[in-house]
Structure formats: structure tokens, C-alpha cells
């Protein structure tokens, strides 16, 4: 029983699993993959409002999980500038409550964070020990969430990722495919560089790592608990990503390609400032868990193929 474990012990081989945010891009893929790993409860906003700490706490107490996967977040980067309290409640307070409850139950909490904790000023890929300096409310709220999870002192994995997209939800790929039907010309920012990362790849890497932990392959919690960058390999600008999307989508999905113009961020003003270089180094993830996500181009092909076949 989890109550009998020492804090360093791994969760049981067949854990009781709680997935929070299962209607989001990542939550959906996590639910698909973790369904076979143990008894699973998956909830979205209709079952719990994460802005309400009491509801969040009650949810965990009801579910009695050994493993909590928190895929929920306030992800509207621009809207967060005018709703800082709500962004903070969902991205910082809720993870703090989940982490406190995880400690109570000696459960493992898997949490996700963002490249937007950095200010983008470093020319090289960012590593976990680089100093964060968020440029916007969303990034600040996510940073506070990371810090709260770590400070709770329980078994945790925080995966910082970037430019998340997939076959469902609100994301750059699906926006481009929609705009291609509506417009002949598109202007896309070319001076922000990052690593587009799919919900499919993120869920797959999370599943591989958690399965390894449950099987005892990575040792006790002191050896693996912590913060890791988890993104696709390689990097590209939004403009380059759009070019790649249309080059492939025209072949795979028969989408017509609009004329693309590269523009600077200053010519596309948004409420939230964004980092110029968002690329994260995945060296720590690779070294600790032997896990490496596919290059972003391969993951894009896989996602388009999923869209063609099933979605
Ligand atoms: N999307 C990105 O580009 C990106 C980049 C870097 C890091 N990340 C991080 O990656 C993780 C997964 O992101 P994602 O793209 O899968 O997010 P997503 O598709 O926006 O899903 C987030 C989920 O959280 C739910 N949620 C929001 N507020 C809630 C509340 N008050 N109570 C209960 N549920 C609530 C949303 O429900 P509703 O749909 O009803 O609002 C949604 O189902 C997050 O931690 C995010 O910060 C994302």
C-alpha cells in the first residue's frame, strides 16, 4: 500500500492513476497511453475547477492516486496578460495543491511546464540550470507552478516542453490548416525559434519514463525526481514550421498552400511578449532516462498521418 512506502520508494507496479486535464491536447494522449497501466480516473473542467483549491484537494482525496499526471493548464498566453490571477490559480496554485496532496499520499506527480519560463536571450539551447526570466504572465505563472511542485518535496517529474501541437485542440498546425482553407496569403513570424513538440511524442516519452520508474529501472526517487526538458529534437522558426506544414500537408491531406511571407515579431504585435530563442536542450532527459524524442519533422509527418487516417 502506498501509505507504507518510504518517501524514496517508487510507486507500486500497478498504480492508481489520476489524469487531470484529459480533454486537452496532452491529456487526451496521456489517457490513451496510461489506460493499461493501472486503474485510471481522468477528469476535465466539468469534474473539477482547478482554480478552486478546495475542489482540487477533494479530487485527489477522492481518487486516492499513486500517480498523478497534471496535463491541465491555463494555456491562453495572450489572454493571461489580462487574467493574471486566474492564470496563477490554475498554473501555480493548483499544481501546489496537487503536489501537497501527492506528498500526503506518497504519490508521484508528473507536471508539465514551458519554454516561456526563459527570456529567449541565450543563443544556445537552454538547460535546466539556466536562470528563468519569463517575459509574460503565462511564463511567470508556469514558473511559479514548477517552483511549488519542487518545494512540496515529494516524488515529482516536471517536464518543460515547447510549442505543443497535435491532432486535436487549439494549436498552430490546426490553425494553419484552417487558414489555408480561408486565405490565399499568410504572414508568419520568422524571428522566434523553438522546437515544435507533439502531444503524441510527449505522452509517449512520459509513458516510457514512468513505466521505467515503476519497473525500478531508474533507482529510487532521489535518483530521478526533478526537472527535465522534453521537446522534439531540432529547431525551426514559426515561418519555417509553417513552410514544412504546407509542404507536407499538400501531399498528405491535399491542402492548398497559401503564399507565405516571413515577418518580424515587431510587425505582429501581441499582448504577451515571447522569447526569441525557445530551444531547450534535452541532454539531461537523455542522460537520465535514455529517452529522446524524434526530430520535429518526423513528428509532424506522424501527426499529419494520424489526421489523414483517423481523426
Ligand atoms: N500548448 C503549448 O504550446 C504548450 C507549450 C509549452 C508547454 N505547454 C504545457 O504543456 C501542458 C499541456 O498543454 P496542452 O497544450 O495540452 O494544453 P491544452 O490543450 O490547453 O489543455 C489544457 C487543459 O486544461 C484544462 N483547464 C484549463 N483550466 C482549467 C480549470 N480551471 N479547471 C480544470 N481544467 C482546466 C483545459 O480545459 P478547457 O479546454 O475546458 O479550457 C484543457 O482541457 C501544460 O502544462 C502547458 O502549460 C504547452
Short mmCIF file of C-alpha atoms in Angstrom, two decimals, residues 3 17 74 76 106 124 162 173 277:
data_model
loop_
_atom_site.label_atom_id
_atom_site.label_comp_id
_atom_site.label_asym_id
_atom_site.label_seq_id
_atom_site.Cartn_x
_atom_site.Cartn_y
_atom_site.Cartn_z
CA UNK A 3 0.90 4.64 2.81
CA UNK A 17 -3.71 6.84 -11.73
CA UNK A 74 -4.19 27.88 -18.44
CA UNK A 76 -4.02 31.12 -23.44
CA UNK A 106 3.47 9.45 -1.18
CA UNK A 124 22.33 28.28 -27.43
CA UNK A 162 7.56 23.81 -26.09
CA UNK A 173 -0.83 23.10 -37.04
CA UNK A 277 15.15 31.59 -28.71
#
